[in-house]
Structures are given as structure tokens and as C-alpha cells.
Short mmCIF file of C-alpha atoms and ligand atoms in Angstrom, two decimals:
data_model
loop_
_atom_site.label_atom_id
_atom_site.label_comp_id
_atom_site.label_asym_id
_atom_site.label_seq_id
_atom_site.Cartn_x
_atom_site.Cartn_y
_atom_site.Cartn_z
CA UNK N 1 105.33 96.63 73.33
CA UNK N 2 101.77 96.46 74.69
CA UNK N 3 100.37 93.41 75.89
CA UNK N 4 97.48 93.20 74.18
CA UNK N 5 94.54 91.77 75.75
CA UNK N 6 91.89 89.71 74.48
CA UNK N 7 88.37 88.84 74.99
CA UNK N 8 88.55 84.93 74.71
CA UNK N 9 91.27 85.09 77.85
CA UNK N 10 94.18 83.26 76.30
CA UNK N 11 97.21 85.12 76.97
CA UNK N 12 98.94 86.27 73.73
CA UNK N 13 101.93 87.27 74.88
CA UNK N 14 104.73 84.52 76.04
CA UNK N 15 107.86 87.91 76.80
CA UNK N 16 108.50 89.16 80.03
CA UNK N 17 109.37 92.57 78.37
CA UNK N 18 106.02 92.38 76.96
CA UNK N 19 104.74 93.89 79.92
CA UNK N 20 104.24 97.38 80.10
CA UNK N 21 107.62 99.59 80.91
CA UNK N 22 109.34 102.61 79.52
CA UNK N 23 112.02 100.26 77.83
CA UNK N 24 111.83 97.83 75.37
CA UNK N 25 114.22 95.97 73.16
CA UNK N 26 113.83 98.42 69.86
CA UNK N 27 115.87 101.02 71.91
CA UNK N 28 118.72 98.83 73.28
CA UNK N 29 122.06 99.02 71.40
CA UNK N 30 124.72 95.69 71.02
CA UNK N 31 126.01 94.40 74.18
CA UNK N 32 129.03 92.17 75.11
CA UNK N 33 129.48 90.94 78.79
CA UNK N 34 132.74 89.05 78.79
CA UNK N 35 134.20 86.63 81.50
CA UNK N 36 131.31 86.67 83.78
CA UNK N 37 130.70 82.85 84.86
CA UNK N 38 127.31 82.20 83.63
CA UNK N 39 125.08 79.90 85.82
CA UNK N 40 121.13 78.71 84.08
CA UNK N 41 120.22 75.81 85.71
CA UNK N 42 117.49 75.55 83.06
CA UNK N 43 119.56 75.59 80.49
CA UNK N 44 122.48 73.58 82.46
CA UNK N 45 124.94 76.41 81.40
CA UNK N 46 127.47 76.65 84.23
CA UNK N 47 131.19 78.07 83.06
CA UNK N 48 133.04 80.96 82.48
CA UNK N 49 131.94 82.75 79.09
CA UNK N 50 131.13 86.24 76.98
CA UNK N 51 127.80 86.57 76.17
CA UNK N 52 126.46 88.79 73.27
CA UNK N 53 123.62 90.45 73.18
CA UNK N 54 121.38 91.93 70.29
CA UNK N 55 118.20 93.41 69.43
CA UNK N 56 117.28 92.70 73.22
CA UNK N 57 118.07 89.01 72.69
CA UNK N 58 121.38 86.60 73.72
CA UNK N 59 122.66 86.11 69.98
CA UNK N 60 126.05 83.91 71.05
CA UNK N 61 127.30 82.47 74.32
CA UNK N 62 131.46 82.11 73.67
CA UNK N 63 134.39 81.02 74.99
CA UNK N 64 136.09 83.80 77.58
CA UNK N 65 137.08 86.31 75.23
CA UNK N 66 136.08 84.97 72.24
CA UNK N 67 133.10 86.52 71.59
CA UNK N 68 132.98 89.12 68.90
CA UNK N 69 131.69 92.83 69.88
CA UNK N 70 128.91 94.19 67.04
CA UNK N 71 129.65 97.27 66.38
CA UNK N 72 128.76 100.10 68.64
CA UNK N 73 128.17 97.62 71.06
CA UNK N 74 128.99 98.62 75.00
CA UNK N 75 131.16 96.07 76.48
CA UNK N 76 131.03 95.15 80.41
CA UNK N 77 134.10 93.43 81.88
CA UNK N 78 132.21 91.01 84.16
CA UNK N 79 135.43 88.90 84.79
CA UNK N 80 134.74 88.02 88.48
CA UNK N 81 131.34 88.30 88.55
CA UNK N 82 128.53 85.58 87.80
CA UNK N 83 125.80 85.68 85.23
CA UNK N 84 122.03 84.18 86.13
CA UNK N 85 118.94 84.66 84.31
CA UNK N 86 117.06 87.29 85.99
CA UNK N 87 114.45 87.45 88.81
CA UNK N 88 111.08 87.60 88.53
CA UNK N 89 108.57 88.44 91.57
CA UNK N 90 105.12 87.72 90.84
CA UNK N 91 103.88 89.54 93.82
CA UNK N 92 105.07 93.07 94.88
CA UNK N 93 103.49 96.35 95.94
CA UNK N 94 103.81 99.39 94.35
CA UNK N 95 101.51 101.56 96.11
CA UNK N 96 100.11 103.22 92.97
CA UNK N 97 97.67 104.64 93.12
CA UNK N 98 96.56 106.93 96.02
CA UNK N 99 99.47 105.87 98.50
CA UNK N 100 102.86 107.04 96.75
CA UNK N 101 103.64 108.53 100.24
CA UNK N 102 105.08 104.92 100.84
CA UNK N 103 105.83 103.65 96.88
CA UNK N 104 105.28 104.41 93.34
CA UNK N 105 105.94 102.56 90.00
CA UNK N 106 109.15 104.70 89.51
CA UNK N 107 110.55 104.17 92.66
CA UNK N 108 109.34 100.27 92.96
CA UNK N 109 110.76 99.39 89.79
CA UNK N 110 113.66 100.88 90.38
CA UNK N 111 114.43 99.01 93.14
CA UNK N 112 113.27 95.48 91.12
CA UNK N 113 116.00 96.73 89.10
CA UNK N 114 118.80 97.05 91.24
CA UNK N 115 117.29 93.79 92.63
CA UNK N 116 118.32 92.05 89.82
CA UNK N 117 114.53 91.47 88.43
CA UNK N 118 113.92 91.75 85.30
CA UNK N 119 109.88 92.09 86.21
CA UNK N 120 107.33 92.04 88.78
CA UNK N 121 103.63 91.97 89.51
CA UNK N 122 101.73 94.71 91.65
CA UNK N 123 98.86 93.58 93.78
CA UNK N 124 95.46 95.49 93.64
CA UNK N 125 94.99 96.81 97.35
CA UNK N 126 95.52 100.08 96.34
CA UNK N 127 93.63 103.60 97.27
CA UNK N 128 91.46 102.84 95.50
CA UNK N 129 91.97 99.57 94.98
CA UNK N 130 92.35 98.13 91.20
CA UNK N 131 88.52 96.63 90.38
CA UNK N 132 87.71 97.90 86.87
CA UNK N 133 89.27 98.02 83.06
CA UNK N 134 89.82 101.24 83.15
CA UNK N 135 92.32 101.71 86.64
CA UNK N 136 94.13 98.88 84.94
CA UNK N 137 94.45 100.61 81.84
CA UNK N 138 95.69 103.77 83.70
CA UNK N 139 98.10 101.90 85.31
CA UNK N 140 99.51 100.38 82.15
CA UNK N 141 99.86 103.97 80.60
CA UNK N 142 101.99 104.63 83.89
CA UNK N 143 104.22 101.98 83.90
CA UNK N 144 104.97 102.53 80.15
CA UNK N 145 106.13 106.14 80.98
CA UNK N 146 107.72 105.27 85.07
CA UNK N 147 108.85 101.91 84.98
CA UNK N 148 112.29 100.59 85.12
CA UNK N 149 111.07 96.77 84.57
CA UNK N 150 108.13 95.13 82.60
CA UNK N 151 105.32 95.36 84.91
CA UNK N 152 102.08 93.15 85.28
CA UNK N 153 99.26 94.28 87.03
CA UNK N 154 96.72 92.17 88.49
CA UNK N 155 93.24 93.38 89.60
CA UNK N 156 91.06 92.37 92.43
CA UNK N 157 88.89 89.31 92.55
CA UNK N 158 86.15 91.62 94.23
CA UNK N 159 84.56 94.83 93.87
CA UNK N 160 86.05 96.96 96.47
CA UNK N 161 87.78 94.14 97.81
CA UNK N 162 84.59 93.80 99.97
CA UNK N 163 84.65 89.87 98.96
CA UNK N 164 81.09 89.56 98.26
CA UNK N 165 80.73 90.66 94.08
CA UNK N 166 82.97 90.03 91.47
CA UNK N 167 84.73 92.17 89.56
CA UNK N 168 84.09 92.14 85.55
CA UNK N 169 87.07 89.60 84.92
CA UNK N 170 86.61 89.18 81.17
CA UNK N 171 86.53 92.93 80.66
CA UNK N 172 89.21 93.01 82.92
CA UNK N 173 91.68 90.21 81.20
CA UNK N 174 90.97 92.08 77.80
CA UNK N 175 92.40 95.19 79.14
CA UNK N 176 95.74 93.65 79.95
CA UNK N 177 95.36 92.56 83.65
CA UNK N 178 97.51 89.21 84.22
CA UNK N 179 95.44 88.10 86.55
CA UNK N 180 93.22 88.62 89.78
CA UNK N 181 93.84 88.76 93.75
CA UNK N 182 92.35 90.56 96.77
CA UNK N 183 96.11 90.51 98.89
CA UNK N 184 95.84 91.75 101.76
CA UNK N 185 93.08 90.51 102.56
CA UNK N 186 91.47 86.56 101.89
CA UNK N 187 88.49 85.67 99.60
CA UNK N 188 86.48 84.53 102.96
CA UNK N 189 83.28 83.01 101.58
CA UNK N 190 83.72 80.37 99.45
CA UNK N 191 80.61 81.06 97.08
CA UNK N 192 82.51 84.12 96.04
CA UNK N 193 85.83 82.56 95.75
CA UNK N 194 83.92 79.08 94.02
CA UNK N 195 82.39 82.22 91.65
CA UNK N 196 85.99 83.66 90.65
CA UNK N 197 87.11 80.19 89.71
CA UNK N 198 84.65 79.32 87.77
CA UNK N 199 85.42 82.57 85.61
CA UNK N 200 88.63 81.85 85.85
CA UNK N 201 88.48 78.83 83.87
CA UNK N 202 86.80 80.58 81.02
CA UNK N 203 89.07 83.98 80.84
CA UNK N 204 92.34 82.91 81.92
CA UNK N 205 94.57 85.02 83.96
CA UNK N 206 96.04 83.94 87.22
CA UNK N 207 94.22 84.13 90.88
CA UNK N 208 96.69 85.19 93.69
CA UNK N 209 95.56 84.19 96.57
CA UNK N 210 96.15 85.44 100.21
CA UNK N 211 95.18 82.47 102.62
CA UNK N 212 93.82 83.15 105.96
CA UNK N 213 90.28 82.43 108.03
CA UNK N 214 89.23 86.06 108.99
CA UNK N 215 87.92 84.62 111.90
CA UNK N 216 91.02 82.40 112.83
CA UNK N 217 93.60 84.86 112.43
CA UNK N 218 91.29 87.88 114.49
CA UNK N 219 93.18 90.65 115.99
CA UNK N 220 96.42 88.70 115.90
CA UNK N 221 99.52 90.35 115.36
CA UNK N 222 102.19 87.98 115.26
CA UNK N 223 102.88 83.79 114.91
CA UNK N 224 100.34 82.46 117.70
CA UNK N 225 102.69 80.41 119.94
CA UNK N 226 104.99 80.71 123.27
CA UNK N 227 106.65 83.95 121.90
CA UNK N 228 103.19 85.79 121.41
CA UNK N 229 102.18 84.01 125.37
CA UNK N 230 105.21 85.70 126.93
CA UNK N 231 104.99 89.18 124.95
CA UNK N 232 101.13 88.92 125.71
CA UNK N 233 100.40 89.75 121.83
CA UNK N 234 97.60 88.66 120.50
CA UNK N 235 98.22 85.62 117.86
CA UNK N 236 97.71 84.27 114.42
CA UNK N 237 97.63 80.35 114.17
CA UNK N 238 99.39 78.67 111.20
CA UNK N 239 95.98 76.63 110.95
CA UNK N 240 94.42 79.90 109.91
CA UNK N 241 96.08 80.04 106.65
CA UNK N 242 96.29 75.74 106.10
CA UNK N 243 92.35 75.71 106.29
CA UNK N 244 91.69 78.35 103.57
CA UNK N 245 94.85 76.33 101.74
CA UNK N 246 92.71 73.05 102.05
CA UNK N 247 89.31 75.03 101.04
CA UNK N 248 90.89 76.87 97.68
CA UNK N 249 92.42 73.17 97.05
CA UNK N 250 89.11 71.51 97.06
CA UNK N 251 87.38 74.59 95.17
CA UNK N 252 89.99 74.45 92.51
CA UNK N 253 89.65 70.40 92.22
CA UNK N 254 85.79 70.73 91.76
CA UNK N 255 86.50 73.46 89.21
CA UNK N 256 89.11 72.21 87.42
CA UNK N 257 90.15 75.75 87.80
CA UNK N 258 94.13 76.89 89.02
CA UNK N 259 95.14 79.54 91.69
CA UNK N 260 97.92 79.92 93.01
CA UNK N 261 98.91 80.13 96.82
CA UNK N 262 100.80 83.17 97.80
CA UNK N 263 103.24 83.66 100.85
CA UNK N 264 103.43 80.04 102.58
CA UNK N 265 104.22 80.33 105.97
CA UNK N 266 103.98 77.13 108.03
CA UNK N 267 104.60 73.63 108.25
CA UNK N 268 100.97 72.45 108.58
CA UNK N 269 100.46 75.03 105.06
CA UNK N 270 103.24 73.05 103.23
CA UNK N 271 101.19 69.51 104.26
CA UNK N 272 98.01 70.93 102.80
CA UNK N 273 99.40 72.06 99.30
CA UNK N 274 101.46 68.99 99.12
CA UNK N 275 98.08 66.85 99.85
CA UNK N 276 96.37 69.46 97.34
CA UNK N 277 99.25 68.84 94.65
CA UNK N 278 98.81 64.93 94.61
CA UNK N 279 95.06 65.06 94.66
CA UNK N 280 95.64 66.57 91.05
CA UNK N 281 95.04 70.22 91.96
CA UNK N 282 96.30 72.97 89.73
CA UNK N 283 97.40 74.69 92.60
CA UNK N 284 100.91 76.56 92.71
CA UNK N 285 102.74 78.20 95.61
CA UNK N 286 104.85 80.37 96.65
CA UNK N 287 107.19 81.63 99.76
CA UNK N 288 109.31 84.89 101.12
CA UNK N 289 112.73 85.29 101.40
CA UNK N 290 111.93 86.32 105.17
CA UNK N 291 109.63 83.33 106.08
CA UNK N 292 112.78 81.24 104.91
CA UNK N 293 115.05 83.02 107.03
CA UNK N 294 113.70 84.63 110.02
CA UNK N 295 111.29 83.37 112.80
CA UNK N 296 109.36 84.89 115.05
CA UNK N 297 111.98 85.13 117.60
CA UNK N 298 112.74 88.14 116.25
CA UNK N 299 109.68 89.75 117.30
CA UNK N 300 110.92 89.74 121.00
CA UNK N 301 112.28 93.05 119.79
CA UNK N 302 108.93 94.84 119.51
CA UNK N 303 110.28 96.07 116.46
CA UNK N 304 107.41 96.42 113.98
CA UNK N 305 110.38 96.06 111.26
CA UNK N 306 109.24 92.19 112.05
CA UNK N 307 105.57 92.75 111.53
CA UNK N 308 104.00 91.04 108.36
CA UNK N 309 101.21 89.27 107.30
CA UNK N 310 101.21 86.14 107.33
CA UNK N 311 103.46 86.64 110.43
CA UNK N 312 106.89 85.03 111.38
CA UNK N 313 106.35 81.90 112.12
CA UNK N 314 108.56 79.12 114.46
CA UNK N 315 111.62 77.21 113.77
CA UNK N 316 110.37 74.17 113.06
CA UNK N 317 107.75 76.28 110.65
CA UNK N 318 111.26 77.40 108.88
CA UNK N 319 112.63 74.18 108.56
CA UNK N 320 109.24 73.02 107.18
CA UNK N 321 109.44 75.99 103.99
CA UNK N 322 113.61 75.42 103.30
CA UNK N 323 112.58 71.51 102.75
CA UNK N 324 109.35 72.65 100.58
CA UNK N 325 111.26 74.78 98.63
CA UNK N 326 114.41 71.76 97.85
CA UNK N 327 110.88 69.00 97.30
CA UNK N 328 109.38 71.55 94.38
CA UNK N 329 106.66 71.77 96.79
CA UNK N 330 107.05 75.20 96.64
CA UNK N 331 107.43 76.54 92.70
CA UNK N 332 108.70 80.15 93.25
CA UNK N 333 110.18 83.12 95.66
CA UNK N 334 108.14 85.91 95.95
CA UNK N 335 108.97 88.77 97.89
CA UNK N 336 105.91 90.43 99.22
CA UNK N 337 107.78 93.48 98.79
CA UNK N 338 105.31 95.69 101.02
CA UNK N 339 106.61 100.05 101.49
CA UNK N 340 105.68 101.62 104.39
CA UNK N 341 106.22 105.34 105.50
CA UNK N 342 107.90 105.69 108.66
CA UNK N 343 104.85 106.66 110.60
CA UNK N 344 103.74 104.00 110.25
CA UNK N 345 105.98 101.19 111.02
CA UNK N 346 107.77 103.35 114.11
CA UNK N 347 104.73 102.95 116.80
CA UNK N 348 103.98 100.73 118.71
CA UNK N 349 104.32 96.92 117.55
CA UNK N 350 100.73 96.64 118.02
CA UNK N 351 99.16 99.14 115.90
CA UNK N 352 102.39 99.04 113.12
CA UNK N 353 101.38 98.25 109.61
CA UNK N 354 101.88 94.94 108.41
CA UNK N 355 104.37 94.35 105.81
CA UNK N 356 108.42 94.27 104.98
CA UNK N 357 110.33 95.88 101.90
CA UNK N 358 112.37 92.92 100.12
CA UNK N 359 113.20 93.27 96.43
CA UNK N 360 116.86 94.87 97.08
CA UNK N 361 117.96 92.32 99.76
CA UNK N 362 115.95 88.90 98.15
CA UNK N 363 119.14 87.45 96.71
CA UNK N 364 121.66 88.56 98.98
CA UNK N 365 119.43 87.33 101.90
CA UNK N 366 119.10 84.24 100.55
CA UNK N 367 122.87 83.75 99.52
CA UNK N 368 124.17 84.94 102.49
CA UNK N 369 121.61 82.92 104.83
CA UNK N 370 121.00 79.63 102.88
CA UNK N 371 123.51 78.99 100.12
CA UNK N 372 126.88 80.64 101.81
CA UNK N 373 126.01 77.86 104.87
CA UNK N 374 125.50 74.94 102.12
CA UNK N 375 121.76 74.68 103.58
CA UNK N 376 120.42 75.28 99.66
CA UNK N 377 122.27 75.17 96.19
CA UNK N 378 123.10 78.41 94.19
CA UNK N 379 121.30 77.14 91.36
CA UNK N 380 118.31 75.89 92.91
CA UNK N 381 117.45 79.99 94.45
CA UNK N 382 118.38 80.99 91.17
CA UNK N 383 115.65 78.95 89.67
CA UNK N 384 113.27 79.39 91.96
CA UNK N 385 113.50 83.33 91.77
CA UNK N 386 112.42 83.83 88.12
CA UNK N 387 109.87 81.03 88.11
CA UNK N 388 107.42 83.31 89.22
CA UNK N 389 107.33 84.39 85.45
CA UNK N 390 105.54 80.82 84.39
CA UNK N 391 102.39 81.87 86.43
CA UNK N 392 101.37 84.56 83.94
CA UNK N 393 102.21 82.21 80.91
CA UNK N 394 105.02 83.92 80.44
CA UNK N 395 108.89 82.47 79.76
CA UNK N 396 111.21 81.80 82.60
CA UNK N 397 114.26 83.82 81.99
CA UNK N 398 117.23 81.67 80.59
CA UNK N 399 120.35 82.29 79.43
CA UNK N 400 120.73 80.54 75.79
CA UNK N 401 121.23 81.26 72.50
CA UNK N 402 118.13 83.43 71.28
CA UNK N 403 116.14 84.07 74.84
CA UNK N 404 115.47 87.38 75.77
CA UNK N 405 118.72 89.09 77.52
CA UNK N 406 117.27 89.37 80.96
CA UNK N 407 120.43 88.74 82.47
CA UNK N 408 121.83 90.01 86.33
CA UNK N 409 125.09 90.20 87.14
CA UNK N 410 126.43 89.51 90.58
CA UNK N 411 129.20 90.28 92.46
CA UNK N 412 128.85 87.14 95.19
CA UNK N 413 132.00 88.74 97.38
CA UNK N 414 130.10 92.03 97.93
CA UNK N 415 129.65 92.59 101.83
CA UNK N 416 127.24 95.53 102.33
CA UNK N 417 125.08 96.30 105.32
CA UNK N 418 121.16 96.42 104.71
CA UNK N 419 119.92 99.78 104.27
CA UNK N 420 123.72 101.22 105.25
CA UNK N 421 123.49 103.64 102.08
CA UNK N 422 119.80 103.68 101.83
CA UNK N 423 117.39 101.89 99.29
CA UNK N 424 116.26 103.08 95.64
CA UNK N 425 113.15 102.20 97.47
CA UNK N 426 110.99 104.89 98.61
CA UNK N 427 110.34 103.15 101.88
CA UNK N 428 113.03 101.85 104.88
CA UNK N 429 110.93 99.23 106.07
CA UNK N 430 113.05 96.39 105.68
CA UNK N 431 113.23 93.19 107.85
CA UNK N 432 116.82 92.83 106.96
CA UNK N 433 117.69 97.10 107.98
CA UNK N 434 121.52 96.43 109.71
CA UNK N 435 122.38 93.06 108.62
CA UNK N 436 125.80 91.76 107.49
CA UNK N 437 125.17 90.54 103.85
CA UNK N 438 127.19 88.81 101.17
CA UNK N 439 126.38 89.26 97.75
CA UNK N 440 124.65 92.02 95.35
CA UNK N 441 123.34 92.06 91.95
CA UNK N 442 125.69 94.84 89.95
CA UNK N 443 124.09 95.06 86.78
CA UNK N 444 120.87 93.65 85.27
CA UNK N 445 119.88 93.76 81.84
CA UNK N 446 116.32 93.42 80.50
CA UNK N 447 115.41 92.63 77.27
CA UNK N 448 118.91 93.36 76.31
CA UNK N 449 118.99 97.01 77.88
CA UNK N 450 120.55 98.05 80.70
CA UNK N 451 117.90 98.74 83.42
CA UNK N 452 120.06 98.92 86.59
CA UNK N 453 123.92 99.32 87.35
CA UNK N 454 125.22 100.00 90.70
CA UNK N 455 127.39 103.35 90.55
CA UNK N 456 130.58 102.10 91.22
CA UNK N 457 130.59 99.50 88.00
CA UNK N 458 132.24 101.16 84.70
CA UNK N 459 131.41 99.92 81.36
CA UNK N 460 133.24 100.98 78.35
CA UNK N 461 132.15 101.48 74.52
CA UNK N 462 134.42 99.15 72.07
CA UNK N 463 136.01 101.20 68.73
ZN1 ZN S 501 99.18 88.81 101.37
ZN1 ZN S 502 101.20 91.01 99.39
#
């Protein structure tokens, strides 16, 4: 099950469960999910069906009923319940090491799990941060013994995450890394970030990158715009992030290098990596469930559950990332899932950390905010939220005849409240704490093992 790296930077491994986890598909017994209706837009599968599952692959999709149990195999009445490929979220943070007050890769994972993900990708701004072989290699071993889901790990671009010296990327790559980003904070010179591309190109491995001008964004706290005027906070233009868009974009051009654009916020950010995309840039991007569904509006409650970077931004901002996301503009859902202890998101709006929780509401957010009101199609989020896998060269989930079973299992009448019974999360820091929501993943399967199942759902072993 390890990933194993290599010197020459091509990426070896093509299997989300490849990552490093404490499951894998040796371990996983014979499944049989019957009656769930399955729903792949990649695969165009879209009816009611049983779905078998062996040696932590799909061996036969069946008519309802139909399909015959292996034996030993654990059988899941999913009649009422829909099937989709799993979620992936290229960009989460687990906190590991030196801040588990807030997260750790247990706890993280286990709420990708009962997420429905079937993998994620931990950023580098850790304590300390992730800048040599050897943390990554430390953090492998730990995911292999904590985690519930495959787990990638990138490291920083930067020593220190000081943005001035690159890290040692090859040496890096060939200890399993899947790629490279300072989040948190942006690359601000762009002789530094020109450098990283440049080794890009020769060692592979993907660079994350958080856009903003240091120098734009300043002290802001929030969206700079008539909410931030009348609250008298101190604001962060949407240009600040569309000019470091526009600058990566050129770098990447001139180095025929690719990066890829994390947490779009804005309409004037959608224009620039639509002009970068057409110029022939290998540029990818993607968005938040939060950006697509709340605005900064919300802030007018000083409550620093609202406080993110980049920030909330306007309406028309919104309306800007929902059409981005329909156009392909926009290639995957992230979640920027970002813990926080209490301390420090209950103070003061000003001084609050930055950054929201979001791998245990993404789906039902996003169902019960833009699919339940026809604004987006089922199938489109479903897409969108496990094609974060194809940025590490690795395979979009699917459900089809010999894929890997990384399968989630949803129960779309579920009404819960956010937070109501607490999160598998180690932090409460959620933007959606309180809300009315439709929809919640039940069971997800990885690499043909169950990895998550909600409490109340009974499964039963055939003769
Ligand atoms: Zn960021
Ligand atoms: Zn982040």
C-alpha cells in the first residue's frame, strides 16, 4: 500500500487507496449493496441496481436483486438510498503536527469519512510546517496507523513558509509528497514562485496555490465592500486574489509548468482563470462549498463562525462561482476544511482565526442549497466533488465494473441540523453550525471496505 516515490517525479501510482491509510483493500471482505439507485455521471450509470464488491474493487453492477452475494460477503440494504462515486478533497487541514489541540489525522479522517470522501489532501502550514523528506515521511507512517481515508500530503513550496528559498522538491516528491503549497499564506515574489515552477516541471507533483497580494489584502478581515464600510472592518479586495491569479497564469504560460488555483472567491478571479485557461495555461481551479453558498452578509453577525480566508465575498461574487462551476471553469470542490479550538474562533471578530470546518456538511450544503432549489444538477456536484482526485494523477472515483469500490451512500431525505449532535471532527467551527439541512452520506466504502457508517444504519452478514 505505500505510494512509492521516485526520483525522476512521475507519479507511479494511478489508486486513490494508494495513499497512505490504515486500510487497504487486502483486508476488506465481499460486499453486496442492493437497491441503492446508483448515479456516475462519468460513467452515465443512473438506475436502480446491486452492486458487488470484491477484493476492494466493483466486480458486477446488476439488476435490483439480482446480484449474487460471494460468500461471506456483508450485505447492505440500500433500497432508498442513492449510490455516487465518492468525494475527494484535494485540500483539507489536519493540523498534524504540533496543533492537534484543533485536529489530527484520526479525527480529520474520520470526519472525510462520514463525509462521504473516500480521500483528502492535508496542506503543509503546520507547527512546524511540512518543508523536508523526512516530516513527510513521518506523516505517512501516521496516516498508515490513524487514518480512516487514503491520505496525500503535500509539502511547502518554501522553507519555513518564509517564501524566499525553496524547499528540496525532488527529495521531497521521492519521499511520497503529492505535491507542494504554502496555504495559508501566498508565494508573494514571483522569482520564488517562477523558481518552484520551473522545478515543478522537472519533478512532477502538484503546486496548490493560495492567491492573494500581501500587500492588497493588508490587515483585512472580511470581503472589502459596503458591508465591511458600515461594520467599519477593515477589508480584503477581490482584486487581491485576481492579480496573483493573472501573475501565476503568466508564470505558468512562460514555464510551461501547471498549478493549480485553490479557493476561488470572486467574480473578477473567475475572469482571470477563464482568460488564463484560453491563453493555453495549465492552470486548474478550485472553489468552497461556502463561497458557493454564503456571502458576506452573513458577517453582519460578528460571528467569527463567518471568518475565512479568502473571505465571503458579495452576491453578485456568488453568482459569478455557481456559473463557473456549471462552465467547467471551475474543475473541482474543495473544502478548505480549516479546525479551530474554541478559543480561538469565540473572540472578537477581529482577532478570530481565519478558517471554517466543512468536510461533514460539503454535500448536504450543497444539496440542500443548490440542487434541492434546481439552481445546479445532482450529477454535476457529484462530479465535481471527486475530481479533485485528477490533480494528483490519480483516478476519479467511478462506479463501473472493475474501479476501485469507493462508493458513498446517501440518504437524500435526511433532515439534520448542523452540528445538532456534534461532529466526528475535533473542532465546532463550522460556517453551517444550526442550519436546516437535507441530505447525509450513510455509508462510504473505500477501496471496497467500509470506512464510515452512521450508527443508526444496520447491515447484515448473508448465510
Ligand atoms: Zn488558503
Ligand atoms: Zn487552506
Amino acid at each position: 500500500m505505500n505510494r512509492a516515490g521516485t526520483s525522476n517525479g512521475t507519479a507511479p501510482s494511478t489508486a486513490i487507496a494508494d495513499l497512505d491509510w490504515r486500510g487497504g483493500a487486502s483486508a476488506a471482505g465481499p460486499l453486496v449493496i442492493r437497491g441503492a439507485h446508483a448515479l456516475d455521471p462519468g460513467s452515465g450509470l443512473d438506475r436502480i441496481c446491486d452492486l458487488v464488491i470484491r477484493d476492494g474493487r466493483i466486480a458486477e453492477i446488476a439488476e435490483s436483486g439480482a446480484g449474487r452475494a460471494p460468500e461471506g460477503a456483508e450485505e447492505i440494504d440500500a433500497a432508498g438510498l442513492h449510490a455516487f462515486p465518492a468525494f475527494f478533497d484535494p485540500h483539507v487541514h489536519l493540523r498534524s503536527p504540533g496543533q492537534e489541540h484543533k485536529e489530527d489525522i484520526e479525527t480529520g479522517t474520520r470526519a472525510a469519512a462520514a463525509g462521504g470522501y473516500c480521500g483528502v489532501v492535508a496542506m503543509a502550514n503546520t507547527d512546524p510546517v511540512v518543508d523536508d523528506p523526512a516530516h513527510v515521511l513521518a506523516l505517512r507512517e501516521r496516516a498508515q496507523a490513524e487514518a480512516s481515508v487514503p491520505t496525500g500530503f503535500v509539502a511547502t513550496v518554501t522553507r519555513g513558509m518564509r517564501g524566499e528559498e525553496l524547499t528540496e522538491m525532488a527529495a521531497i516528491r521521492a519521499a511520497g509528497a503529492v505535491g507542494f503549497s504554502d496555504d495559508g499564506l501566498p508565494i508573494a515574489s514571483a522569482r520564488v514562485m517562477r523558481r518552484a515552477l520551473q522545478y515543478q516541471h522537472l519533478v512532477g507533483g502538484t503546486i496548490l496555490l493560495h492567491e492573494e497580494d500581501p500587500e492588497l489584502s493588508g490587515d483585512g478581515v472580511m470581503n472589502e465592500g459596503p458591508v465591511s464600510a458600515a461594520l467599519g472592518l477593515s477589508g480584503v479586495p477581490a482584486v487581491s486574489e485576481s492579480v496573483m491569479i493573472a501573475r501565476d497564469a503568466a508564470l505558468c504560460l512562460y514555464e510551461d509548468a501547471t498549478a493549480h488555483v485553490q479557493h476561488l472567491s470572486a467574480r473578477v478571479s473567475v475572469e482571470a482563470v477563464e482568460t488564463a485557461k484560453a491563453a493555453g495555461a495549465k492552470l486548474t481551479a478550485e472553489l468552497t462549498p461556502h463561497h458557493l453558498v454564503l456571502t458576506d452578509e452573513e458577517v453582519r453577525s460578528l460571528d467569527a463562525r463567518f471568518k475565512m480566508n479568502p473571505p465571503l465575498r458579495t452576491e453578485d461574487d456568488r453568482q459569478a462561482l455557481i456559473e463557473a462551476l456549471r462552465r467547467g471553469t471551475v474543475d473541482c470542490i474543495g473544502t478548505d476544511h480549516a479546525p479551530h479550538a474554541i478559543d480561538e474562533k469565540d473572540v472578537p471578530f477581529e482577532i478570530a482565526m481565519m478558517g471554517v470546518t466543512g468536510l461533514e456538511t460539503a454535500f448536504a450544503v450543497l444539496y440542500t442549497e443548490l440542487v434541492l432549489p434546481g439552481v445546479l444538477d445532482l450529477g454535476l456536484i457529484v462530479e465535481r466533488m471527486g475530481a479533485g482526485a485528477r490533480l494528483f494523477d490519480l483516478d476519479q472515483p467511478e462506479i463501473a465494473v472493475d474501479a476501485a469500490a469507493n462508493v458513498v451512500l446517501v440518504d437524500l431525505e435526511h433532515d439534520w441540523e448542523g452540528g445538532a449532535e456534534g461532529w466526528e471532527s475535533r473542532s465546532d467551527n463550522s460556517c453551517f453550525h444550526g442550519r436546516a439541512l437535507k441530505s447525509r452520506p450513510m455509508i462510504t466504502i473505500v477501496g471496497g471496505e467500509v470506512a464510515f457508517r452512521r450508527r443508526s444504519f444496520s447491515m447484515r452478514v448473508a448465510g
